[in-house]
Coordinates of C-alpha atoms in Angstrom, one line a residue:
M1 CA 109.9 128.5 105.7
I2 CA 106.4 127.7 106.9
S3 CA 106.0 125.4 103.9
I4 CA 109.3 123.3 104.7
I5 CA 108.1 122.9 108.4
I6 CA 104.5 122.1 106.8
S7 CA 105.8 119.7 104.7
V8 CA 108.4 118.0 107.4
L9 CA 105.1 117.3 109.7
A10 CA 103.2 116.0 106.8
L11 CA 105.5 113.3 106.2
G12 CA 106.1 112.7 109.9
F13 CA 102.3 112.9 110.4
I14 CA 102.1 109.7 107.5
I15 CA 104.9 107.9 109.4
A16 CA 102.9 108.4 112.3
I17 CA 99.7 107.1 111.3
H18 CA 101.8 103.8 109.9
E19 CA 102.8 103.5 113.5
F20 CA 99.5 104.0 115.0
G21 CA 97.9 101.5 113.1
H22 CA 100.5 98.8 114.5
F23 CA 99.8 100.2 117.8
I24 CA 95.6 100.5 117.7
V25 CA 95.5 97.0 116.7
A26 CA 98.0 95.8 119.1
R27 CA 96.1 97.1 122.0
A28 CA 93.0 95.6 120.8
F29 CA 94.7 92.0 121.1
G30 CA 95.9 92.8 124.3
V31 CA 99.5 93.2 123.5
G32 CA 101.3 95.3 125.9
V33 CA 102.9 98.3 124.0
I34 CA 106.2 99.6 125.7
E35 CA 106.4 102.8 124.1
F36 CA 105.0 104.7 121.3
S37 CA 106.9 107.3 119.4
I38 CA 106.6 110.1 117.5
G39 CA 109.4 111.1 115.5
M40 CA 113.3 109.4 116.0
G41 CA 116.3 110.7 117.8
P42 CA 116.5 111.8 121.6
R43 CA 113.1 111.9 123.4
L44 CA 111.7 115.6 123.8
C45 CA 109.3 114.7 126.3
S46 CA 107.1 111.8 127.2
K47 CA 103.9 110.5 129.4
V48 CA 103.3 107.1 130.8
R49 CA 99.6 106.3 130.4
G50 CA 97.9 102.8 130.6
N51 CA 101.0 101.2 131.1
T52 CA 102.3 102.7 127.5
R53 CA 105.0 105.7 127.2
Y54 CA 103.9 107.9 124.7
S55 CA 106.8 110.2 123.5
L56 CA 107.7 113.0 121.4
R57 CA 111.3 112.7 119.8
A58 CA 113.6 115.2 118.2
L59 CA 113.5 114.4 114.7
P60 CA 109.8 114.8 113.1
L61 CA 110.4 111.9 110.4
G62 CA 109.4 108.4 111.8
G63 CA 108.2 106.8 114.7
S64 CA 107.8 103.5 116.2
C65 CA 105.6 101.4 118.4
M66 CA 107.6 98.9 120.6
M67 CA 105.5 96.2 121.7
L68 CA 106.0 93.7 124.6
G69 CA 108.1 90.7 123.5
E70 CA 108.1 91.5 120.1
E71 CA 111.3 89.8 119.3
M72 CA 111.9 87.8 122.9
A73 CA 113.8 84.4 122.9
E74 CA 111.4 81.5 123.8
D75 CA 113.1 80.3 126.6
E76 CA 112.5 83.5 128.9
D77 CA 113.3 81.6 132.3
S78 CA 116.6 81.3 131.5
E79 CA 119.4 83.9 132.2
R80 CA 120.2 84.5 128.7
S81 CA 116.7 85.5 127.7
S82 CA 116.3 87.6 131.0
G83 CA 119.2 89.9 129.6
A84 CA 117.6 89.5 125.9
I85 CA 114.2 91.1 126.6
T86 CA 115.2 94.6 125.5
N87 CA 112.7 95.4 123.1
G88 CA 111.8 99.0 124.3
T89 CA 113.6 99.5 127.3
L90 CA 113.8 102.6 128.2
N91 CA 116.4 102.7 131.0
A92 CA 120.0 101.2 131.1
D93 CA 118.5 98.4 133.2
A94 CA 117.2 95.2 131.5
P95 CA 113.9 94.4 132.3
R96 CA 113.4 91.5 134.8
I97 CA 111.0 88.4 135.2
D98 CA 108.8 88.2 138.3
G99 CA 107.3 84.9 138.0
E100 CA 104.7 85.6 135.6
N101 CA 105.0 89.2 135.3
I102 CA 107.5 91.4 133.1
I103 CA 108.8 94.3 134.6
I104 CA 110.4 97.2 132.4
D105 CA 111.1 100.7 133.6
G106 CA 108.7 99.9 137.0
R107 CA 105.9 99.2 134.9
I108 CA 104.4 95.8 135.1
Y109 CA 103.3 93.2 132.2
H110 CA 101.8 89.9 132.2
K111 CA 103.9 87.4 129.9
K112 CA 100.2 86.0 128.3
D113 CA 100.8 90.4 126.9
Q114 CA 103.4 89.5 124.8
F115 CA 103.2 89.9 120.7
V116 CA 104.8 86.2 120.7
E117 CA 102.0 84.9 122.8
K118 CA 99.4 85.9 120.6
K119 CA 97.8 83.8 117.9
A120 CA 99.4 83.5 114.5
W121 CA 96.4 85.7 112.9
Q122 CA 96.2 88.1 115.5
R123 CA 100.0 88.5 114.9
F124 CA 99.5 88.8 111.1
L125 CA 96.7 91.7 111.7
I126 CA 98.9 93.5 113.9
V127 CA 101.9 93.9 111.5
A128 CA 99.4 94.3 108.4
A129 CA 97.8 97.0 110.4
G130 CA 100.6 99.6 109.2
P131 CA 100.3 99.2 105.8
I132 CA 96.4 99.4 105.8
F133 CA 96.2 102.5 108.0
N134 CA 98.6 104.1 105.5
F135 CA 96.2 103.0 102.7
I136 CA 93.5 104.2 104.6
L137 CA 95.0 107.3 105.2
A138 CA 95.6 107.9 101.4
F139 CA 91.8 107.1 100.8
I140 CA 90.2 109.6 103.3
F141 CA 92.4 112.2 101.3
A142 CA 91.4 110.9 97.9
L143 CA 88.2 111.2 98.9
I144 CA 88.6 115.0 99.8
I145 CA 90.5 115.6 96.3
T146 CA 87.6 113.7 94.3
S147 CA 85.0 115.6 96.3
H148 CA 86.3 118.8 95.4
Y149 CA 88.1 118.5 92.2
G150 CA 87.0 115.4 90.6
Y151 CA 88.8 113.0 88.6
D152 CA 91.8 113.4 85.7
R153 CA 90.1 111.6 82.7
A154 CA 92.2 110.4 80.1
I155 CA 90.9 112.7 77.1
I156 CA 92.8 113.1 74.0
S157 CA 93.4 117.1 73.4
D158 CA 95.3 117.1 70.1
T159 CA 96.8 114.4 67.5
T160 CA 99.4 115.7 65.2
A161 CA 98.6 114.9 61.6
G162 CA 101.3 112.6 59.5
L163 CA 102.0 111.0 63.0
P164 CA 100.1 107.2 63.6
A165 CA 97.3 108.6 66.0
Y166 CA 95.9 111.1 63.7
E167 CA 96.3 108.5 60.8
A168 CA 94.3 105.7 62.8
G169 CA 91.6 108.1 63.0
L170 CA 92.1 109.2 66.9
S171 CA 90.9 112.9 67.5
E172 CA 90.2 115.4 70.3
G173 CA 87.6 114.4 72.7
D174 CA 88.3 110.8 72.3
R175 CA 88.6 108.7 75.7
I176 CA 91.4 106.4 76.1
T177 CA 90.3 103.3 77.9
G178 CA 93.4 100.7 77.5
L179 CA 96.6 100.5 76.0
A180 CA 99.0 97.9 75.7
V181 CA 102.3 96.9 73.8
T182 CA 101.3 94.1 71.5
G183 CA 103.9 91.3 71.5
D184 CA 103.1 88.4 70.0
R185 CA 99.5 88.9 68.7
S186 CA 98.9 85.2 68.4
K187 CA 98.3 84.8 72.0
G188 CA 96.0 87.6 72.2
V189 CA 96.7 91.5 73.5
R190 CA 95.9 92.2 76.9
L191 CA 95.3 95.6 77.4
S192 CA 96.1 97.6 80.7
K193 CA 92.8 99.4 82.0
V194 CA 93.2 103.1 81.5
E195 CA 90.8 105.3 83.9
T196 CA 92.7 108.2 84.2
A197 CA 95.3 110.4 82.7
R198 CA 98.0 109.4 85.1
D199 CA 97.5 106.1 83.8
I200 CA 98.3 106.8 80.3
Q201 CA 101.3 109.0 82.1
L202 CA 102.4 105.5 83.9
F203 CA 102.0 103.4 80.8
M204 CA 104.3 105.6 79.0
V205 CA 107.1 105.6 81.4
V206 CA 106.9 101.8 82.5
N207 CA 107.0 101.0 78.4
A208 CA 109.4 104.1 77.1
A209 CA 111.4 100.9 75.9
A210 CA 109.0 99.3 73.8
V211 CA 107.9 102.8 72.4
Q212 CA 111.7 103.5 71.2
N213 CA 112.1 100.6 69.7
A214 CA 108.5 101.1 67.3
D215 CA 106.9 98.3 69.1
D216 CA 103.4 98.1 68.0
I217 CA 100.8 99.9 70.7
A218 CA 97.5 98.5 70.9
V219 CA 94.9 101.5 72.0
R220 CA 91.3 100.8 72.6
Y221 CA 89.1 104.1 73.0
L222 CA 85.6 106.0 72.9
D223 CA 85.4 107.4 69.8
A224 CA 83.9 111.0 70.6
D225 CA 82.8 111.4 66.8
D226 CA 80.7 108.2 67.1
G227 CA 78.4 108.4 69.8
M228 CA 81.2 107.4 72.4
K229 CA 81.7 103.8 70.7
E230 CA 84.4 101.5 71.6
K231 CA 87.2 101.1 69.1
D232 CA 90.6 99.6 68.9
V233 CA 93.6 100.7 67.1
I234 CA 97.1 99.7 66.3
L235 CA 99.7 102.3 66.3
T236 CA 103.3 101.7 65.3
P237 CA 105.5 104.4 66.9
Q238 CA 106.7 107.0 64.2
Y239 CA 110.3 108.5 64.3
D240 CA 110.5 112.2 64.7
K241 CA 113.5 113.6 62.8
E242 CA 113.2 117.1 64.5
N243 CA 112.9 115.9 68.1
K244 CA 115.1 112.5 67.1
T245 CA 112.6 110.3 69.1
Y246 CA 109.6 108.0 68.2
R247 CA 106.0 109.0 68.5
L248 CA 102.5 108.2 68.6
G249 CA 101.4 111.6 67.9
F250 CA 98.9 112.5 70.2
T251 CA 98.4 114.8 73.3
Y252 CA 96.0 114.1 76.4
S253 CA 94.6 116.3 78.9
A254 CA 95.1 116.0 82.5
A255 CA 92.6 118.7 83.2
Y256 CA 90.1 117.2 86.0
A257 CA 86.1 116.8 85.7
R258 CA 83.5 116.8 88.5
A259 CA 82.2 113.2 89.7
D260 CA 78.9 112.8 88.8
S261 CA 77.9 110.8 92.1
L262 CA 78.8 109.4 95.5
G263 CA 79.8 106.0 93.7
E264 CA 82.1 107.8 91.6
I265 CA 83.9 109.9 94.1
I266 CA 84.6 106.7 96.1
H267 CA 85.5 104.5 93.0
Y268 CA 88.2 107.0 91.7
S269 CA 89.3 107.6 95.5
L270 CA 89.9 103.9 96.0
Y271 CA 91.6 104.1 92.4
D272 CA 94.0 106.8 93.4
V273 CA 95.3 104.3 96.4
G274 CA 95.5 101.5 93.6
Y275 CA 97.6 103.8 91.5
C276 CA 99.8 104.4 94.1
I277 CA 100.3 100.7 94.9
R278 CA 100.9 100.0 91.2
S279 CA 103.1 102.9 90.5
S280 CA 105.3 101.6 93.4
V281 CA 105.5 98.0 92.0
Y282 CA 106.3 99.5 88.6
S283 CA 109.3 101.6 89.9
I284 CA 110.6 98.9 92.1
K285 CA 110.8 96.8 88.7
M286 CA 112.5 99.5 86.7
M287 CA 115.1 99.8 89.8
I288 CA 116.0 96.3 89.5
S289 CA 116.1 96.0 85.6
G290 CA 118.1 99.4 85.7
A291 CA 115.6 101.5 83.8
V292 CA 115.6 104.4 86.2
S293 CA 119.3 106.0 87.5
R294 CA 119.9 107.4 91.2
K295 CA 118.6 110.6 90.4
D296 CA 115.3 109.0 90.1
V297 CA 115.2 107.7 93.9
M298 CA 113.7 110.0 96.2
G299 CA 114.2 109.7 100.1
P300 CA 112.8 111.6 102.7
V301 CA 115.1 115.1 102.5
R302 CA 114.0 115.1 98.6
M303 CA 110.7 114.6 99.5
V304 CA 110.5 117.3 101.5
A305 CA 112.3 119.4 99.0
V306 CA 109.6 118.5 96.5
M307 CA 106.7 118.9 98.5
D308 CA 108.2 122.4 99.9
K309 CA 108.4 123.8 96.3
T310 CA 105.1 122.2 94.8
V311 CA 102.9 123.6 97.5
E312 CA 104.9 126.9 98.0
T313 CA 103.9 127.3 94.1
A314 CA 100.4 126.4 94.7
S315 CA 100.2 128.7 97.5
G316 CA 100.4 131.5 95.1
Y317 CA 96.6 130.2 93.6
G318 CA 95.3 130.6 97.2
M319 CA 95.4 128.5 100.3
T320 CA 92.8 126.1 99.3
A321 CA 95.1 125.2 96.2
A322 CA 98.0 124.7 98.3
A323 CA 96.4 122.6 100.7
M324 CA 94.9 120.4 97.9
T325 CA 98.1 120.2 96.5
L326 CA 99.9 118.9 100.0
L327 CA 97.0 116.5 100.1
N328 CA 97.7 115.1 96.7
I329 CA 101.4 114.5 97.4
M330 CA 100.0 113.0 100.8
I331 CA 98.2 110.3 98.9
I332 CA 101.0 109.4 97.1
I333 CA 103.7 108.9 99.8
S334 CA 101.2 107.2 102.0
G335 CA 100.2 104.9 99.5
S336 CA 103.5 104.2 98.0
L337 CA 104.6 103.8 102.0
G338 CA 101.9 101.2 102.5
A339 CA 102.9 99.0 99.5
M340 CA 106.7 99.6 99.9
N341 CA 106.0 98.0 103.6
L342 CA 103.9 95.2 102.1
L343 CA 107.3 93.9 100.1
P344 CA 108.2 90.3 101.5
L345 CA 111.6 91.5 102.4
P346 CA 113.5 91.2 105.8
A347 CA 112.9 94.0 108.7
L348 CA 109.8 95.1 106.7
D349 CA 106.0 94.3 107.3
G350 CA 105.8 92.2 104.3
G351 CA 108.9 90.0 105.7
R352 CA 107.4 89.7 108.8
L353 CA 104.0 88.6 107.4
V354 CA 105.8 86.0 105.4
F355 CA 106.9 84.1 108.5
I356 CA 103.3 84.6 110.0
A357 CA 101.9 83.1 106.8
I358 CA 104.2 80.2 106.7
E359 CA 102.9 79.5 110.7
L360 CA 99.6 79.8 109.6
L361 CA 99.8 77.6 106.6
T362 CA 102.0 75.1 108.1
G363 CA 100.9 75.1 111.7
H364 CA 104.5 75.5 113.0
A365 CA 106.4 78.8 113.5
V366 CA 109.8 79.2 111.5
P367 CA 112.5 78.9 114.7
K368 CA 112.8 82.4 116.3
E369 CA 116.3 82.4 116.0
L370 CA 116.4 82.0 112.4
E371 CA 113.7 84.2 112.0
G372 CA 115.7 86.9 113.8
R373 CA 118.8 86.2 112.3
I374 CA 117.1 87.3 108.8
H375 CA 115.2 90.3 110.2
M376 CA 118.7 91.3 111.6
A377 CA 120.6 91.0 108.3
G378 CA 117.3 92.9 106.6
M379 CA 117.9 95.6 109.1
L380 CA 121.6 95.6 108.1
L381 CA 120.8 96.1 104.4
L382 CA 117.9 98.3 105.1
L383 CA 120.0 100.8 107.1
A384 CA 122.7 100.7 104.6
L385 CA 119.9 101.4 101.8
M386 CA 118.7 104.4 104.3
V387 CA 122.3 106.0 104.3
F388 CA 122.7 105.6 100.5
I389 CA 119.6 107.4 100.1
M390 CA 120.3 110.3 102.4
F391 CA 123.5 110.9 101.0
N392 CA 121.8 110.6 97.5
D393 CA 119.1 113.1 98.4
V394 CA 121.7 115.2 99.9
S395 CA 124.3 115.4 96.9
L396 CA 121.6 115.8 94.5
L397 CA 120.2 118.8 96.4
I398 CA 123.5 120.3 96.5
F399 CA 125.4 119.3 93.3
G400 CA 121.8 118.5 91.2

């Protein structure tokens, strides 16, 4: 039970940090923040400080940063726009305009404090701050993990006699540094850089179809038997009749090795964040291509369930192991949340950044009414997706 509570709070903390990113940069540029909420649903308690209401809500998943004039109409003096200024309204009464002031829930804001009144580059930074804070959080946690455990080197632990890796000369102790599906060799082979064991895992997942089609795989490695000299080989997956699958014939270790310096700690911590971003992008591509099923799609309910089970298992090895395991999961979730939010889709931060980028490049903003309609359509689709993911999570937990 304790691990479930910790998992829920950890996920809520990640989302709250995202919203805090929007909040702190908005305040830095003088945007009025009507309400900053941690959690979703009914408000449990709240307090107004500095013209912002800080609220704690019932469901510890999510949060919000309601900025003044985030979606206001351009003609604010009209009766229509006065009734439309509802962003962050805290009671049944519509906000009202009094000269150059906007009064919401008894709090007075100036029109120049609206989000839409700020310069395009300032709005861009405010919107981008949410994902950026997720990346910063992931990096901080990665620093802790890397400082404590190090990183998972991509070292071959064994090769199977008679299979391609063994026949090509790969052996225990060799360090893989690059992988690629060769394709048309006349155009050259561009290898994907391998720095950790997770890179091999990600490559094998993304290119599973290529391996099962027996496409040639280029491998770059440091030969442990030849002074760690860099070498290249081409492996053709071989069919294993016993296991009924194609194999390259090597296994690799996921054991962690201590970082040798502060520079390595920082390098591999940044690499962890980059890995989260890359794996998120690959996941989206695989979902679009149909390479993953609904069982592979995980929402907040299953995230908490997985976190709970993983932390509970790790706790058997001590509190330090449990804490580090939780931090490792939070790195993945925080980095992935930041990456997903940067997708150029309506209603997401990435979609809003696209419109601001158009304004920065052309000097002309997209008409607010058009932008609003696009974001509304995106929000409806996003809500539908959230309902599907929630249903998918619950059904898979119950029925498997």
